[in-house]
mmCIF file of C-alpha atoms and ligand atoms in Angstrom:
data_model
loop_
_atom_site.group_PDB
_atom_site.id
_atom_site.type_symbol
_atom_site.label_atom_id
_atom_site.label_comp_id
_atom_site.label_asym_id
_atom_site.label_seq_id
_atom_site.Cartn_x
_atom_site.Cartn_y
_atom_site.Cartn_z
ATOM 1 C CA MET J 1 -139.657 -37.297 179.405
ATOM 2 C CA SER J 2 -139.971 -34.103 177.410
ATOM 3 C CA GLY J 3 -139.580 -34.038 173.640
ATOM 4 C CA THR J 4 -138.695 -31.295 171.179
ATOM 5 C CA LEU J 5 -142.226 -31.395 169.708
ATOM 6 C CA ASP J 6 -144.202 -31.666 172.952
ATOM 7 C CA GLY J 7 -147.833 -30.683 172.355
ATOM 8 C CA ARG J 8 -147.230 -29.584 168.755
ATOM 9 C CA VAL J 9 -150.045 -30.554 166.394
ATOM 10 C CA VAL J 10 -148.821 -31.896 163.066
ATOM 11 C CA ILE J 11 -150.337 -33.077 159.788
ATOM 12 C CA VAL J 12 -148.190 -35.564 157.839
ATOM 13 C CA THR J 13 -149.254 -36.620 154.319
ATOM 14 C CA GLY J 14 -147.915 -39.857 152.858
ATOM 15 C CA ALA J 15 -147.500 -40.986 156.463
ATOM 16 C CA GLY J 16 -148.227 -44.655 155.898
ATOM 17 C CA ARG J 17 -144.927 -45.765 154.437
ATOM 18 C CA GLY J 18 -141.306 -44.867 153.824
ATOM 19 C CA ILE J 19 -140.123 -41.421 154.882
ATOM 20 C CA GLY J 20 -143.597 -40.295 156.019
ATOM 21 C CA ALA J 21 -143.861 -43.227 158.425
ATOM 22 C CA SER J 22 -140.349 -42.588 159.811
ATOM 23 C CA VAL J 23 -141.166 -38.903 160.315
ATOM 24 C CA SER J 24 -144.467 -39.772 162.034
ATOM 25 C CA ARG J 25 -142.812 -42.225 164.449
ATOM 26 C CA LEU J 26 -140.073 -39.791 165.504
ATOM 27 C CA PHE J 27 -142.559 -36.914 165.800
ATOM 28 C CA ALA J 28 -144.739 -39.075 168.094
ATOM 29 C CA GLU J 29 -141.696 -40.028 170.178
ATOM 30 C CA GLN J 30 -140.921 -36.328 170.501
ATOM 31 C CA GLY J 31 -144.406 -35.538 171.813
ATOM 32 C CA ALA J 32 -146.282 -34.354 168.702
ATOM 33 C CA LYS J 33 -150.007 -34.966 168.261
ATOM 34 C CA LEU J 34 -150.587 -36.283 164.779
ATOM 35 C CA VAL J 35 -153.067 -36.241 161.916
ATOM 36 C CA LEU J 36 -151.763 -38.893 159.522
ATOM 37 C CA ASN J 37 -152.879 -39.027 155.889
ATOM 38 C CA ASP J 38 -152.084 -41.712 153.333
ATOM 39 C CA LEU J 39 -154.022 -42.881 150.299
ATOM 40 C CA GLY J 40 -152.300 -46.269 150.421
ATOM 41 C CA ALA J 41 -151.539 -45.963 146.713
ATOM 42 C CA ASN J 42 -149.174 -47.975 144.533
ATOM 43 C CA PRO J 43 -145.846 -46.275 143.752
ATOM 44 C CA ASP J 44 -147.365 -45.003 140.466
ATOM 45 C CA GLY J 45 -150.344 -43.486 142.290
ATOM 46 C CA THR J 46 -152.904 -46.090 141.236
ATOM 47 C CA GLY J 47 -155.078 -47.883 143.762
ATOM 48 C CA GLY J 48 -155.874 -46.995 147.328
ATOM 49 C CA ASP J 49 -156.070 -48.704 150.692
ATOM 50 C CA GLU J 50 -156.840 -47.152 154.072
ATOM 51 C CA GLY J 51 -154.624 -49.752 155.767
ATOM 52 C CA PRO J 52 -151.255 -47.913 155.770
ATOM 53 C CA ALA J 53 -152.673 -44.705 157.333
ATOM 54 C CA ARG J 54 -154.652 -46.621 159.943
ATOM 55 C CA GLU J 55 -151.767 -48.970 160.796
ATOM 56 C CA ILE J 56 -149.253 -46.192 161.496
ATOM 57 C CA ALA J 57 -151.807 -44.329 163.635
ATOM 58 C CA ASP J 58 -152.594 -47.557 165.546
ATOM 59 C CA GLU J 59 -148.906 -48.275 166.043
ATOM 60 C CA ILE J 60 -148.354 -44.799 167.492
ATOM 61 C CA THR J 61 -151.381 -44.889 169.805
ATOM 62 C CA ARG J 62 -150.435 -48.399 171.019
ATOM 63 C CA ALA J 63 -147.030 -46.972 171.978
ATOM 64 C CA GLY J 64 -148.753 -44.240 174.024
ATOM 65 C CA GLY J 65 -148.741 -41.455 171.407
ATOM 66 C CA GLU J 66 -151.606 -39.479 169.903
ATOM 67 C CA ALA J 67 -152.599 -39.988 166.273
ATOM 68 C CA VAL J 68 -155.662 -40.034 164.050
ATOM 69 C CA SER J 69 -155.700 -41.228 160.447
ATOM 70 C CA ASP J 70 -157.217 -40.273 157.096
ATOM 71 C CA GLY J 71 -157.072 -42.380 153.932
ATOM 72 C CA GLY J 72 -157.950 -39.648 151.420
ATOM 73 C CA ASP J 73 -156.254 -38.606 148.187
ATOM 74 C CA ILE J 74 -154.188 -35.551 149.109
ATOM 75 C CA ALA J 75 -154.426 -34.162 145.566
ATOM 76 C CA ASP J 76 -158.152 -33.743 146.173
ATOM 77 C CA THR J 77 -158.210 -30.347 147.903
ATOM 78 C CA ALA J 78 -161.172 -31.461 150.040
ATOM 79 C CA THR J 79 -158.722 -33.838 151.748
ATOM 80 C CA GLY J 80 -156.315 -31.060 152.723
ATOM 81 C CA LYS J 81 -159.148 -28.991 154.170
ATOM 82 C CA ARG J 82 -160.470 -32.046 156.032
ATOM 83 C CA LEU J 83 -157.021 -32.668 157.582
ATOM 84 C CA VAL J 84 -156.758 -29.094 158.861
ATOM 85 C CA ASP J 85 -160.305 -29.308 160.281
ATOM 86 C CA LEU J 86 -159.468 -32.683 161.850
ATOM 87 C CA ALA J 87 -156.363 -31.267 163.555
ATOM 88 C CA VAL J 88 -158.318 -28.347 164.994
ATOM 89 C CA SER J 89 -161.364 -30.417 166.041
ATOM 90 C CA THR J 90 -159.255 -33.219 167.569
ATOM 91 C CA TYR J 91 -156.424 -31.272 169.203
ATOM 92 C CA GLY J 92 -157.651 -27.664 169.242
ATOM 93 C CA LYS J 93 -154.974 -26.211 166.947
ATOM 94 C CA LEU J 94 -152.486 -26.792 164.108
ATOM 95 C CA ASP J 95 -148.743 -26.027 164.250
ATOM 96 C CA VAL J 96 -147.022 -27.965 161.464
ATOM 97 C CA VAL J 97 -147.777 -29.402 158.016
ATOM 98 C CA VAL J 98 -145.375 -31.959 156.522
ATOM 99 C CA ASN J 99 -146.112 -32.775 152.869
ATOM 100 C CA VAL J 100 -144.492 -36.120 152.113
ATOM 101 C CA ALA J 101 -146.978 -37.912 149.817
ATOM 102 C CA GLY J 102 -145.529 -38.648 146.404
ATOM 103 C CA ILE J 103 -145.580 -40.954 143.388
ATOM 104 C CA LEU J 104 -143.356 -41.765 140.407
ATOM 105 C CA ARG J 105 -144.088 -42.454 136.737
ATOM 106 C CA ASP J 106 -140.637 -42.418 135.195
ATOM 107 C CA LYS J 107 -140.292 -42.160 131.419
ATOM 108 C CA MET J 108 -137.976 -40.363 129.047
ATOM 109 C CA ILE J 109 -139.559 -37.145 127.780
ATOM 110 C CA PHE J 110 -140.110 -38.552 124.284
ATOM 111 C CA ASN J 111 -142.159 -41.457 125.666
ATOM 112 C CA LEU J 112 -144.104 -39.593 128.360
ATOM 113 C CA ASP J 113 -147.908 -39.853 128.067
ATOM 114 C CA ASP J 114 -150.162 -36.932 128.997
ATOM 115 C CA GLU J 115 -151.664 -39.048 131.752
ATOM 116 C CA ASP J 116 -148.270 -39.757 133.352
ATOM 117 C CA TRP J 117 -147.391 -36.057 133.199
ATOM 118 C CA ASP J 118 -150.695 -35.020 134.799
ATOM 119 C CA ALA J 119 -150.740 -37.709 137.512
ATOM 120 C CA VAL J 120 -147.291 -36.801 138.840
ATOM 121 C CA ILE J 121 -147.877 -33.034 138.682
ATOM 122 C CA ARG J 122 -151.247 -33.537 140.392
ATOM 123 C CA VAL J 123 -150.087 -35.583 143.377
ATOM 124 C CA HIS J 124 -146.998 -33.482 144.101
ATOM 125 C CA LEU J 125 -148.115 -29.931 143.298
ATOM 126 C CA ARG J 126 -151.848 -30.088 144.000
ATOM 127 C CA GLY J 127 -151.045 -32.396 146.911
ATOM 128 C CA HIS J 128 -148.901 -29.655 148.488
ATOM 129 C CA PHE J 129 -151.408 -26.892 147.654
ATOM 130 C CA SER J 130 -154.142 -29.040 149.202
ATOM 131 C CA THR J 131 -152.780 -28.756 152.761
ATOM 132 C CA ILE J 132 -150.916 -25.456 152.504
ATOM 133 C CA LYS J 133 -153.911 -23.326 151.494
ATOM 134 C CA PRO J 134 -156.248 -24.271 154.385
ATOM 135 C CA ALA J 135 -153.352 -24.310 156.872
ATOM 136 C CA ALA J 136 -152.278 -20.822 155.748
ATOM 137 C CA ALA J 137 -155.853 -19.535 156.045
ATOM 138 C CA TYR J 138 -156.051 -21.000 159.552
ATOM 139 C CA TRP J 139 -152.705 -19.459 160.633
ATOM 140 C CA ARG J 140 -153.645 -16.075 159.161
ATOM 141 C CA GLU J 141 -156.743 -16.113 161.354
ATOM 142 C CA GLN J 142 -154.611 -16.835 164.439
ATOM 143 C CA ARG J 143 -152.936 -13.400 164.190
ATOM 144 C CA ASN J 144 -149.873 -14.754 165.975
ATOM 145 C CA PRO J 145 -146.609 -13.626 164.366
ATOM 146 C CA ASP J 146 -144.721 -15.585 167.058
ATOM 147 C CA GLY J 147 -146.675 -18.768 166.319
ATOM 148 C CA HIS J 148 -143.742 -21.032 165.308
ATOM 149 C CA PHE J 149 -145.947 -22.437 162.542
ATOM 150 C CA ARG J 150 -144.258 -24.669 159.973
ATOM 151 C CA ILE J 151 -144.648 -25.882 156.395
ATOM 152 C CA ILE J 152 -142.210 -28.650 155.459
ATOM 153 C CA ASN J 153 -142.313 -29.786 151.832
ATOM 154 C CA PHE J 154 -140.635 -32.622 149.965
ATOM 155 C CA THR J 155 -138.612 -31.937 146.818
ATOM 156 C CA SER J 156 -135.904 -34.035 145.156
ATOM 157 C CA ASP J 157 -132.391 -34.086 143.739
ATOM 158 C CA SER J 158 -134.178 -35.157 140.551
ATOM 159 C CA ALA J 159 -135.350 -31.559 140.245
ATOM 160 C CA LEU J 160 -132.257 -29.837 141.601
ATOM 161 C CA GLN J 161 -129.974 -31.779 139.264
ATOM 162 C CA GLY J 162 -132.300 -32.670 136.393
ATOM 163 C CA SER J 163 -132.881 -36.429 136.398
ATOM 164 C CA PRO J 164 -133.135 -37.270 132.669
ATOM 165 C CA GLY J 165 -135.676 -40.092 133.081
ATOM 166 C CA GLN J 166 -138.031 -38.164 135.366
ATOM 167 C CA PRO J 167 -139.196 -35.029 133.477
ATOM 168 C CA ASN J 168 -142.657 -34.984 135.101
ATOM 169 C CA TYR J 169 -141.281 -35.623 138.579
ATOM 170 C CA ALA J 170 -138.401 -33.120 138.186
ATOM 171 C CA ALA J 171 -140.879 -30.444 137.042
ATOM 172 C CA ALA J 172 -143.229 -31.154 139.946
ATOM 173 C CA LYS J 173 -140.423 -31.183 142.516
ATOM 174 C CA MET J 174 -138.931 -27.907 141.182
ATOM 175 C CA GLY J 175 -142.449 -26.478 141.361
ATOM 176 C CA ILE J 176 -142.457 -27.370 145.041
ATOM 177 C CA ILE J 177 -139.322 -25.263 145.533
ATOM 178 C CA GLY J 178 -141.061 -22.271 143.930
ATOM 179 C CA LEU J 179 -144.156 -22.879 146.020
ATOM 180 C CA THR J 180 -142.034 -23.113 149.168
ATOM 181 C CA ALA J 181 -140.287 -19.807 148.421
ATOM 182 C CA SER J 182 -143.582 -18.087 147.650
ATOM 183 C CA VAL J 183 -145.358 -19.195 150.810
ATOM 184 C CA ALA J 184 -142.259 -18.497 152.934
ATOM 185 C CA ASN J 185 -142.378 -14.889 151.703
ATOM 186 C CA ALA J 186 -146.159 -14.600 151.983
ATOM 187 C CA LEU J 187 -146.632 -16.150 155.410
ATOM 188 C CA GLY J 188 -143.622 -15.001 157.436
ATOM 189 C CA ARG J 189 -145.692 -12.169 158.909
ATOM 190 C CA TYR J 190 -148.163 -14.743 160.248
ATOM 191 C CA GLY J 191 -145.475 -16.655 162.157
ATOM 192 C CA VAL J 192 -145.039 -19.350 159.483
ATOM 193 C CA THR J 193 -141.782 -20.717 158.044
ATOM 194 C CA ALA J 194 -141.650 -22.879 154.927
ATOM 195 C CA ASN J 195 -138.758 -25.079 153.831
ATOM 196 C CA ALA J 196 -138.211 -27.976 151.444
ATOM 197 C CA ILE J 197 -136.296 -31.209 151.954
ATOM 198 C CA ALA J 198 -134.614 -33.206 149.168
ATOM 199 C CA PRO J 199 -134.257 -36.648 150.748
ATOM 200 C CA GLY J 200 -132.383 -39.780 149.776
ATOM 201 C CA ALA J 201 -133.446 -43.085 151.332
ATOM 202 C CA ALA J 202 -134.183 -46.653 150.330
ATOM 203 C CA THR J 203 -137.975 -46.935 150.205
ATOM 204 C CA ARG J 204 -140.627 -48.628 148.117
ATOM 205 C CA LEU J 205 -140.450 -45.618 145.766
ATOM 206 C CA THR J 206 -136.727 -45.871 145.044
ATOM 207 C CA ALA J 207 -137.089 -49.648 144.643
ATOM 208 C CA THR J 208 -138.992 -48.897 141.392
ATOM 209 C CA ILE J 209 -135.943 -47.126 139.872
ATOM 210 C CA PRO J 210 -133.520 -49.349 137.893
ATOM 211 C CA GLN J 211 -130.291 -50.018 139.833
ATOM 212 C CA ASP J 212 -128.034 -48.167 137.352
ATOM 213 C CA LYS J 213 -130.199 -45.036 137.580
ATOM 214 C CA LYS J 214 -130.111 -44.684 141.360
ATOM 215 C CA LEU J 215 -128.586 -41.656 143.025
ATOM 216 C CA GLY J 216 -126.236 -42.932 145.725
ATOM 217 C CA GLY J 217 -127.842 -46.313 145.150
ATOM 218 C CA ASP J 218 -130.080 -48.579 147.144
ATOM 219 C CA ARG J 219 -127.115 -50.891 147.307
ATOM 220 C CA PRO J 220 -127.606 -53.222 150.228
ATOM 221 C CA ALA J 221 -125.796 -51.180 152.866
ATOM 222 C CA ALA J 222 -123.855 -52.863 155.627
ATOM 223 C CA ASP J 223 -125.290 -50.257 157.990
ATOM 224 C CA ASP J 224 -128.652 -48.534 158.191
ATOM 225 C CA SER J 225 -127.479 -45.420 156.347
ATOM 226 C CA ARG J 226 -130.151 -45.721 153.615
ATOM 227 C CA SER J 227 -132.987 -46.053 156.122
ATOM 228 C CA PRO J 228 -135.750 -43.421 155.848
ATOM 229 C CA ASP J 229 -135.351 -43.075 159.623
ATOM 230 C CA ASN J 230 -132.275 -40.938 158.862
ATOM 231 C CA ILE J 231 -134.429 -38.266 157.193
ATOM 232 C CA ALA J 232 -136.707 -37.841 160.216
ATOM 233 C CA PRO J 233 -134.284 -36.000 162.578
ATOM 234 C CA ILE J 234 -133.813 -32.905 160.368
ATOM 235 C CA VAL J 235 -137.573 -32.821 159.691
ATOM 236 C CA THR J 236 -138.071 -32.900 163.470
ATOM 237 C CA TYR J 237 -135.686 -29.977 163.909
ATOM 238 C CA LEU J 238 -137.519 -27.996 161.220
ATOM 239 C CA ALA J 239 -140.846 -28.751 162.928
ATOM 240 C CA SER J 240 -139.585 -27.567 166.311
ATOM 241 C CA GLU J 241 -139.877 -24.061 167.698
ATOM 242 C CA ALA J 242 -136.074 -23.714 167.444
ATOM 243 C CA SER J 243 -136.085 -23.325 163.639
ATOM 244 C CA ASP J 244 -137.742 -19.882 163.471
ATOM 245 C CA TRP J 245 -134.620 -18.481 161.784
ATOM 246 C CA LEU J 246 -134.810 -20.756 158.744
ATOM 247 C CA SER J 247 -137.355 -20.148 155.971
ATOM 248 C CA GLY J 248 -137.583 -20.349 152.190
ATOM 249 C CA ARG J 249 -134.695 -22.806 152.027
ATOM 250 C CA THR J 250 -133.978 -26.230 150.598
ATOM 251 C CA LEU J 251 -132.142 -28.816 152.672
ATOM 252 C CA GLY J 252 -130.815 -32.161 151.509
ATOM 253 C CA ALA J 253 -130.893 -35.218 153.763
ATOM 254 C CA ALA J 254 -129.431 -38.596 152.878
ATOM 255 C CA GLY J 255 -127.646 -41.204 154.941
ATOM 256 C CA TYR J 256 -126.166 -39.517 157.968
ATOM 257 C CA GLY J 257 -125.674 -36.208 156.156
ATOM 258 C CA VAL J 258 -127.724 -33.019 155.890
ATOM 259 C CA THR J 259 -126.963 -30.275 153.358
ATOM 260 C CA LEU J 260 -128.038 -26.656 152.898
ATOM 261 C CA TRP J 261 -128.734 -25.721 149.282
ATOM 262 C CA ASN J 262 -128.354 -22.221 147.954
ATOM 263 C CA ASN J 263 -131.215 -20.662 146.056
ATOM 264 C CA PRO J 264 -130.580 -19.891 142.374
ATOM 265 C CA GLU J 265 -128.693 -16.622 142.170
ATOM 266 C CA VAL J 266 -127.534 -14.271 139.429
ATOM 267 C CA ARG J 267 -123.864 -14.971 138.662
ATOM 268 C CA ALA J 268 -123.284 -12.508 135.828
ATOM 269 C CA SER J 269 -125.224 -10.018 133.768
ATOM 270 C CA ILE J 270 -124.767 -8.216 130.470
ATOM 271 C CA SER J 271 -126.699 -5.383 128.920
ATOM 272 C CA SER J 272 -127.131 -3.258 125.860
ATOM 273 C CA ASP J 273 -127.817 0.504 125.524
ATOM 274 C CA GLY J 274 -131.019 -0.246 123.596
ATOM 275 C CA PRO J 275 -132.655 -3.205 121.825
ATOM 276 C CA TRP J 276 -130.093 -5.973 121.429
ATOM 277 C CA ASP J 277 -127.959 -6.228 118.329
ATOM 278 C CA LEU J 278 -127.678 -10.016 117.768
ATOM 279 C CA GLU J 279 -123.952 -9.915 117.122
ATOM 280 C CA ASP J 280 -123.275 -7.810 120.214
ATOM 281 C CA LEU J 281 -125.452 -10.133 122.314
ATOM 282 C CA ALA J 282 -123.560 -13.221 121.089
ATOM 283 C CA LYS J 283 -120.214 -11.526 121.752
ATOM 284 C CA GLN J 284 -121.130 -10.555 125.310
ATOM 285 C CA VAL J 285 -122.671 -13.972 126.131
ATOM 286 C CA GLU J 286 -119.529 -15.715 124.880
ATOM 287 C CA SER J 287 -117.137 -13.414 126.712
ATOM 288 C CA GLU J 288 -119.033 -12.984 130.005
ATOM 289 C CA PHE J 289 -121.147 -16.136 130.529
ATOM 290 C CA ARG J 290 -119.179 -18.869 128.815
ATOM 291 C CA PRO J 291 -116.113 -18.742 131.086
ATOM 292 C CA LEU J 292 -118.409 -18.904 134.125
ATOM 293 C CA ALA J 293 -120.694 -21.693 132.912
ATOM 294 C CA ASP J 294 -118.242 -24.515 133.694
ATOM 295 C CA GLY J 295 -117.850 -23.308 137.263
ATOM 296 C CA LEU J 296 -121.582 -23.251 138.014
ATOM 297 C CA HIS J 297 -123.212 -25.965 140.082
ATOM 298 C CA PRO J 298 -123.499 -28.940 137.735
ATOM 299 C CA SER J 299 -127.016 -29.438 136.462
ATOM 300 C CA ILE J 300 -126.201 -33.089 135.900
ATOM 301 C CA PHE J 301 -127.719 -36.072 137.588
ATOM 302 C CA MET J 302 -125.544 -38.902 138.883
ATOM 303 C CA GLY J 303 -122.625 -37.889 136.696
ATOM 304 C CA GLN J 304 -124.654 -38.105 133.486
ATOM 305 C CA ILE J 305 -122.926 -35.459 131.413
ATOM 306 C CA PRO J 306 -125.227 -33.879 128.841
ATOM 307 C CA LYS J 307 -123.948 -34.464 125.305
HETATM 308 N N1 LIG X 401 -136.906 -42.063 148.895
HETATM 309 C C1 LIG X 401 -136.125 -41.201 148.285
HETATM 310 O O1 LIG X 401 -134.908 -41.415 148.108
HETATM 311 C C2 LIG X 401 -136.697 -39.907 147.787
HETATM 312 C C3 LIG X 401 -135.872 -39.068 147.025
HETATM 313 C C4 LIG X 401 -136.361 -37.845 146.615
HETATM 314 C C5 LIG X 401 -137.652 -37.456 146.978
HETATM 315 N N2 LIG X 401 -138.448 -38.305 147.707
HETATM 316 C C6 LIG X 401 -139.788 -37.838 148.058
HETATM 317 O O2 LIG X 401 -140.038 -38.142 149.420
HETATM 318 C C7 LIG X 401 -141.422 -38.399 149.597
HETATM 319 C C8 LIG X 401 -141.649 -39.741 150.275
HETATM 320 O O3 LIG X 401 -141.209 -40.784 149.423
HETATM 321 P P1 LIG X 401 -140.913 -42.272 149.919
HETATM 322 O O4 LIG X 401 -139.627 -42.662 149.279
HETATM 323 O O5 LIG X 401 -141.080 -42.383 151.380
HETATM 324 O O6 LIG X 401 -142.097 -43.069 149.134
HETATM 325 P P2 LIG X 401 -143.171 -44.166 149.616
HETATM 326 O O7 LIG X 401 -143.819 -44.696 148.370
HETATM 327 O O8 LIG X 401 -142.531 -45.157 150.534
HETATM 328 O O9 LIG X 401 -144.212 -43.299 150.429
HETATM 329 C C9 LIG X 401 -145.062 -42.361 149.798
HETATM 330 C C10 LIG X 401 -146.419 -42.479 150.429
HETATM 331 O O10 LIG X 401 -147.278 -41.489 149.823
HETATM 332 C C11 LIG X 401 -148.560 -42.062 149.681
HETATM 333 N N3 LIG X 401 -149.316 -41.390 148.627
HETATM 334 C C12 LIG X 401 -149.121 -41.444 147.291
HETATM 335 N N4 LIG X 401 -150.040 -40.728 146.639
HETATM 336 C C13 LIG X 401 -150.845 -40.186 147.587
HETATM 337 C C14 LIG X 401 -151.979 -39.337 147.544
HETATM 338 N N5 LIG X 401 -152.472 -38.906 146.372
HETATM 339 N N6 LIG X 401 -152.568 -38.974 148.713
HETATM 340 C C15 LIG X 401 -152.070 -39.412 149.898
HETATM 341 N N7 LIG X 401 -151.004 -40.226 150.000
HETATM 342 C C16 LIG X 401 -150.395 -40.613 148.859
HETATM 343 C C17 LIG X 401 -148.290 -43.521 149.337
HETATM 344 O O11 LIG X 401 -149.433 -44.348 149.611
HETATM 345 C C18 LIG X 401 -147.084 -43.843 150.205
HETATM 346 O O12 LIG X 401 -147.447 -44.424 151.443
HETATM 347 C C19 LIG X 401 -142.068 -38.291 148.206
HETATM 348 O O13 LIG X 401 -142.573 -36.982 148.021
HETATM 349 C C20 LIG X 401 -140.901 -38.531 147.290
HETATM 350 O O14 LIG X 401 -141.122 -37.974 146.023
HETATM 351 C C21 LIG X 401 -138.002 -39.526 148.107
#
């Protein structure tokens, strides 16, 4: 049976649990050869255990697929380089990088410790940089503008809509959108696309969020709509050769739905003939921007209207 990812060589970070594990299973079913990384950390990033990475790789090989595992910390850039080298030494090439690894340390901004800021920024932003840099260097060397190479990153509605209790996470996840846009523009000429996914699924990570703060909820669903397995199909499409046309974009995936986000765009502009006069600036902002502001995409999270 042929699959949409037959023979494609893929790195997945955070592959041991949740969305990463679902993506890895479907990719294997669709014929991908996998390098699976997971630190086996607690939801807050502490601890480490090689078990989750090894277990998913074992499960896939037992089912007849191809997978090797790595239990390193993805925010250590040596890990990203090692994964790219492992893909090339094991399978002879690299086609796709899927950056799923993530942690949460939710606090309101006024209670957020430096350490909780740094840990979340480190795992998400450095964790993405860690794989993207060596993969990009490898693809640049291939000199193959028709290479169908892929970078698939993981962002969040927390960033897109400003989750009030997740300032560190929202900042990191918005950073991933900027990183995605930058590498999409930089690497298109080398046959690489880069896109970001904002998922919604019931996993160990969302189980740490208080019930009343959940987007869409982890309410016990009568069906399997909150399963992380529902995120894997759109990631599979993005990883396939068919998605050459799509780059620099953010997609949402939750339940049985997939959405296409717009990038931030200029909706109105005002100007002055010279340095701004404060009164003139205020007048123009009030007359030109204020009527539009209500109609803009709401930067509110789960209906929490800013006071
Ligand atoms: N589940 C959701 O609804 C949701 C919503 C928005 C964004 N996300 C994002 O999707 C991604 C997957 O989340 P999930 O819900 O499957 O969580 P999860 O906790 O089930 O899985 C995350 C995995 O990443 C691994 N990990 C953590 N730190 C690591 C590190 N430094 N190096 C390597 N591996 C590491 C963990 O061990 C874990 O197995 C994350 O980036 C998360 O921020 C999830």
